[in-house]
PDB file of C-alpha atoms in Angstrom:
ATOM      1  CA  MET H   1     -45.328 -20.752 -14.696  1.00 38.00           C
ATOM      2  CA  TYR H   2     -41.517 -20.994 -14.663  1.00 38.00           C
ATOM      3  CA  GLY H   3     -39.767 -19.854 -17.783  1.00 38.00           C
ATOM      4  CA  SER H   4     -36.657 -21.319 -19.260  1.00 37.00           C
ATOM      5  CA  LEU H   5     -34.711 -18.158 -19.912  1.00 38.00           C
ATOM      6  CA  GLY H   6     -31.168 -18.828 -20.974  1.00 39.00           C
ATOM      7  CA  CYS H   7     -28.732 -17.477 -18.406  1.00 42.00           C
ATOM      8  CA  GLY H   8     -25.107 -17.714 -19.418  1.00 43.00           C
ATOM      9  CA  ALA H   9     -25.686 -18.218 -23.151  1.00 45.00           C
ATOM     10  CA  GLY H  10     -28.601 -20.607 -22.657  1.00 46.00           C
ATOM     11  CA  LEU H  11     -26.675 -23.141 -20.603  1.00 44.00           C
ATOM     12  CA  LEU H  12     -28.586 -22.815 -17.353  1.00 46.00           C
ATOM     13  CA  PRO H  13     -32.338 -22.548 -16.993  1.00 49.00           C
ATOM     14  CA  CYS H  14     -33.597 -19.873 -14.628  1.00 47.00           C
ATOM     15  CA  HIS H  15     -36.207 -20.858 -12.018  1.00 48.00           C
ATOM     16  CA  PRO H  16     -37.987 -18.504 -11.298  1.00 49.00           C
ATOM     17  CA  PRO H  17     -37.295 -16.092 -14.187  1.00 49.00           C
ATOM     18  CA  TYR H  18     -36.008 -13.216 -11.999  1.00 44.00           C
ATOM     19  CA  PHE H  19     -33.249 -15.444 -10.618  1.00 45.00           C
ATOM     20  CA  CYS H  20     -31.244 -14.923 -13.815  1.00 50.00           C
ATOM     21  CA  ASP H  21     -31.287 -11.146 -13.373  1.00 55.00           C
ATOM     22  CA  MET H  22     -30.236 -11.488  -9.719  1.00 54.00           C
ATOM     23  CA  ARG H  23     -27.174 -13.556 -10.672  1.00 58.00           C
ATOM     24  CA  TYR H  24     -26.035 -10.908 -13.135  1.00 57.00           C
ATOM     25  CA  PHE H  25     -26.669  -8.205 -10.553  1.00 57.00           C
ATOM     26  CA  LEU H  26     -24.558 -10.035  -7.937  1.00 55.00           C
ATOM     27  CA  LEU H  27     -21.821 -10.629 -10.493  1.00 56.00           C
ATOM     28  CA  ILE H  28     -21.682  -6.929 -11.341  1.00 61.00           C
ATOM     29  CA  ILE H  29     -21.682  -5.919  -7.656  1.00 59.00           C
ATOM     30  CA  SER H  30     -18.824  -8.325  -6.823  1.00 57.00           C
ATOM     31  CA  PHE H  31     -16.849  -7.004  -9.806  1.00 53.00           C
ATOM     32  CA  LEU H  32     -17.299  -3.412  -8.623  1.00 54.00           C
ATOM     33  CA  PHE H  33     -16.183  -4.340  -5.092  1.00 52.00           C
ATOM     34  CA  SER H  34     -13.054  -6.006  -6.468  1.00 50.00           C
ATOM     35  CA  LEU H  35     -12.239  -2.852  -8.440  1.00 48.00           C
ATOM     36  CA  GLY H  36     -12.712  -0.736  -5.329  1.00 45.00           C
ATOM     37  CA  ALA H  37     -10.354  -2.953  -3.351  1.00 45.00           C
ATOM     38  CA  GLN H  38      -7.593  -2.554  -5.926  1.00 51.00           C
ATOM     39  CA  ALA H  39      -8.009   1.192  -6.290  1.00 51.00           C
ATOM     40  CA  GLY H  40      -7.623   2.029  -2.614  1.00 74.00           C
ATOM     41  CA  PRO H  41      -5.078   4.483  -1.287  1.00 86.00           C
ATOM     42  CA  PRO H  42      -1.541   3.218  -0.769  1.00 89.00           C
ATOM     43  CA  GLN H  43      -0.728   1.868   2.676  1.00 91.00           C
ATOM     44  CA  LEU H  44       2.203   2.620   4.950  1.00 93.00           C
ATOM     45  CA  LEU H  45       3.247   0.372   7.834  1.00 92.00           C
ATOM     46  CA  LEU H  46       5.601   1.790  10.464  1.00 93.00           C
ATOM     47  CA  ASP H  47       7.356  -0.018  13.306  1.00 93.00           C
ATOM     48  CA  VAL H  48       9.596   1.784  15.770  1.00 92.00           C
ATOM     49  CA  ALA H  49      12.242   0.395  18.122  1.00 91.00           C
ATOM     50  CA  ARG H  50      14.276   2.416  20.621  1.00 89.00           C
ATOM     51  CA  PHE H  51      17.775   1.391  21.669  1.00 87.00           C
ATOM     52  CA  SER H  52      20.243   2.817  24.152  1.00 84.00           C
ATOM     53  CA  ASN H  53      22.866   5.093  22.711  1.00 80.00           C
ATOM     54  CA  LEU H  54      26.293   3.460  22.870  1.00 79.00           C
ATOM     55  CA  ASN H  55      27.964   6.865  22.698  1.00 77.00           C
ATOM     56  CA  LYS H  56      28.413   7.926  26.332  1.00 75.00           C
ATOM     57  CA  VAL H  57      29.251  11.534  25.395  1.00 78.00           C
ATOM     58  CA  GLU H  58      25.912  12.299  23.705  1.00 78.00           C
ATOM     59  CA  LYS H  59      22.753  11.715  25.699  1.00 82.00           C
ATOM     60  CA  GLY H  60      19.796  10.281  23.843  1.00 86.00           C
ATOM     61  CA  ALA H  61      18.710   7.120  22.107  1.00 88.00           C
ATOM     62  CA  GLU H  62      18.991   5.443  18.751  1.00 90.00           C
ATOM     63  CA  VAL H  63      15.633   4.965  17.073  1.00 92.00           C
ATOM     64  CA  GLU H  64      15.059   2.425  14.305  1.00 94.00           C
ATOM     65  CA  ILE H  65      12.117   3.001  11.990  1.00 94.00           C
ATOM     66  CA  TYR H  66      11.004   0.038   9.908  1.00 96.00           C
ATOM     67  CA  VAL H  67       8.980   1.207   6.912  1.00 95.00           C
ATOM     68  CA  THR H  68       6.923  -1.129   4.704  1.00 94.00           C
ATOM     69  CA  VAL H  69       4.830  -0.144   1.687  1.00 93.00           C
ATOM     70  CA  PRO H  70       2.640  -2.945   0.277  1.00 90.00           C
ATOM     71  CA  THR H  71       2.837  -2.585  -3.501  1.00 87.00           C
ATOM     72  CA  GLN H  72      -0.562  -4.179  -4.282  1.00 85.00           C
ATOM     73  CA  SER H  73      -2.292  -0.831  -3.837  1.00 85.00           C
ATOM     74  CA  LEU H  74       0.156   1.061  -6.081  1.00 88.00           C
ATOM     75  CA  ILE H  75      -0.566   1.803  -9.720  1.00 89.00           C
ATOM     76  CA  TYR H  76       1.804   0.187 -12.212  1.00 88.00           C
ATOM     77  CA  ARG H  77       2.745   2.011 -15.423  1.00 90.00           C
ATOM     78  CA  GLN H  78       4.110   0.392 -18.534  1.00 90.00           C
ATOM     79  CA  ARG H  79       7.787   1.319 -19.026  1.00 88.00           C
ATOM     80  CA  ALA H  80       8.485  -0.865 -22.082  1.00 90.00           C
ATOM     81  CA  PRO H  81       6.767  -3.796 -23.776  1.00 90.00           C
ATOM     82  CA  LYS H  82       5.968  -6.283 -21.005  1.00 86.00           C
ATOM     83  CA  ALA H  83       7.652  -4.101 -18.367  1.00 90.00           C
ATOM     84  CA  PHE H  84       5.580  -2.484 -15.607  1.00 89.00           C
ATOM     85  CA  GLN H  85       6.752  -0.493 -12.594  1.00 90.00           C
ATOM     86  CA  SER H  86       5.200   1.445  -9.740  1.00 90.00           C
ATOM     87  CA  ALA H  87       6.655   4.317  -7.737  1.00 93.00           C
ATOM     88  CA  ALA H  88       5.866   5.950  -4.405  1.00 94.00           C
ATOM     89  CA  THR H  89       7.304   8.613  -2.159  1.00 96.00           C
ATOM     90  CA  VAL H  90       7.462   8.109   1.595  1.00 96.00           C
ATOM     91  CA  THR H  91       7.798  11.111   3.893  1.00 97.00           C
ATOM     92  CA  LEU H  92       9.053  10.482   7.422  1.00 96.00           C
ATOM     93  CA  GLU H  93       8.864  13.217  10.052  1.00 96.00           C
ATOM     94  CA  ILE H  94       9.805  13.147  13.706  1.00 94.00           C
ATOM     95  CA  LEU H  95       8.277  15.997  15.680  1.00 95.00           C
ATOM     96  CA  LYS H  96       9.377  17.242  19.090  1.00 94.00           C
ATOM     97  CA  ALA H  97       6.821  17.716  21.860  1.00 93.00           C
ATOM     98  CA  ASP H  98       6.499  21.408  20.935  1.00 94.00           C
ATOM     99  CA  GLY H  99       5.662  20.523  17.301  1.00 92.00           C
ATOM    100  CA  GLN H 100       9.010  21.498  15.780  1.00 94.00           C
ATOM    101  CA  SER H 101      10.614  19.096  13.342  1.00 95.00           C
ATOM    102  CA  ALA H 102      13.523  17.052  14.683  1.00 94.00           C
ATOM    103  CA  TYR H 103      13.941  14.964  11.507  1.00 95.00           C
ATOM    104  CA  ARG H 104      12.404  14.948   8.026  1.00 97.00           C
ATOM    105  CA  GLU H 105      13.223  12.878   4.961  1.00 96.00           C
ATOM    106  CA  VAL H 106      11.501  12.064   1.669  1.00 97.00           C
ATOM    107  CA  ILE H 107      12.367   8.687   0.138  1.00 96.00           C
ATOM    108  CA  THR H 108      11.410   7.595  -3.384  1.00 95.00           C
ATOM    109  CA  LEU H 109      10.612   3.905  -3.807  1.00 93.00           C
ATOM    110  CA  LYS H 110      10.739   2.201  -7.187  1.00 90.00           C
ATOM    111  CA  PRO H 111       9.935  -1.506  -6.863  1.00 86.00           C
ATOM    112  CA  PRO H 112      11.413  -3.956  -9.391  1.00 85.00           C
ATOM    113  CA  VAL H 113       9.983  -4.084 -12.911  1.00 87.00           C
ATOM    114  CA  LEU H 114       7.325  -6.757 -13.428  1.00 86.00           C
ATOM    115  CA  ASN H 115       6.549  -8.555 -16.679  1.00 86.00           C
ATOM    116  CA  ASP H 116       2.877  -9.051 -15.839  1.00 80.00           C
ATOM    117  CA  THR H 117       1.025  -7.261 -13.057  1.00 76.00           C
ATOM    118  CA  THR H 118      -1.917  -9.681 -13.080  1.00 74.00           C
ATOM    119  CA  THR H 119      -0.039 -12.839 -12.125  1.00 63.00           C
ATOM    120  CA  ALA H 120       3.158 -11.673 -10.441  1.00 57.00           C
ATOM    121  CA  ILE H 121       3.358 -11.527  -6.678  1.00 66.00           C
ATOM    122  CA  LYS H 122       3.934  -7.915  -5.785  1.00 73.00           C
ATOM    123  CA  ASN H 123       6.254  -8.012  -2.800  1.00 82.00           C
ATOM    124  CA  PRO H 124       6.166  -5.120  -0.336  1.00 88.00           C
ATOM    125  CA  GLN H 125       8.981  -2.604  -0.328  1.00 91.00           C
ATOM    126  CA  SER H 126      10.706  -2.214   3.033  1.00 93.00           C
ATOM    127  CA  PHE H 127      13.586  -0.215   4.406  1.00 94.00           C
ATOM    128  CA  LEU H 128      15.132   0.722   7.736  1.00 95.00           C
ATOM    129  CA  LYS H 129      16.219   4.121   9.063  1.00 94.00           C
ATOM    130  CA  ARG H 130      18.394   4.619  12.151  1.00 93.00           C
ATOM    131  CA  ILE H 131      18.265   8.025  13.764  1.00 92.00           C
ATOM    132  CA  LEU H 132      20.038   9.352  16.847  1.00 91.00           C
ATOM    133  CA  LEU H 133      17.742  11.607  18.889  1.00 91.00           C
ATOM    134  CA  PRO H 134      18.392  13.523  22.100  1.00 90.00           C
ATOM    135  CA  ASP H 135      16.319  12.674  25.156  1.00 87.00           C
ATOM    136  CA  GLY H 136      12.723  13.862  24.915  1.00 89.00           C
ATOM    137  CA  LYS H 137       9.243  12.975  23.678  1.00 92.00           C
ATOM    138  CA  TYR H 138       8.683  12.674  19.954  1.00 93.00           C
ATOM    139  CA  THR H 139       5.918  11.890  17.487  1.00 94.00           C
ATOM    140  CA  LEU H 140       6.571   9.936  14.310  1.00 94.00           C
ATOM    141  CA  ARG H 141       4.525  10.917  11.269  1.00 95.00           C
ATOM    142  CA  GLY H 142       4.692   9.058   7.977  1.00 95.00           C
ATOM    143  CA  THR H 143       2.892   9.527   4.675  1.00 96.00           C
ATOM    144  CA  VAL H 144       3.000   7.659   1.391  1.00 96.00           C
ATOM    145  CA  LYS H 145       1.993   8.969  -2.023  1.00 96.00           C
ATOM    146  CA  ASP H 146       1.597   6.942  -5.196  1.00 94.00           C
ATOM    147  CA  GLN H 147       3.513   8.835  -7.889  1.00 93.00           C
ATOM    148  CA  TYR H 148       1.166   7.630 -10.629  1.00 90.00           C
ATOM    149  CA  ARG H 149      -2.127   8.797  -9.088  1.00 88.00           C
TER     150      ARG H 149
END
């Protein structure tokens, strides 16, 4: 009634026979999910802090924008033998309440070169921007684009 089909090069018997096919199916599904997790869009993390302006002549506030781009979701290209690097552009925009731009900047990030992208820990790339803004209500908009996609 139960066959002894060789799953995994004949090392494990399959009971019942369809169990072998199910294991391969689950293995393929988990592999596809892991590929989908790596190929996701790049992420952008923004933190904002507002500080009082120390300049008494100009009214407004100093705004600090902390930008972090996790590099795990970026695509790495080979630059030389055993040398891989990713690149991304971050666009920061601060909009006034009426929708007009109060600040706009495009920053290019090039993380350090890695010898091996499979084993190296890919640290996130972070930077800080300080901007002096007049009093008012603003909206911060940030986008990130992988340069190799």
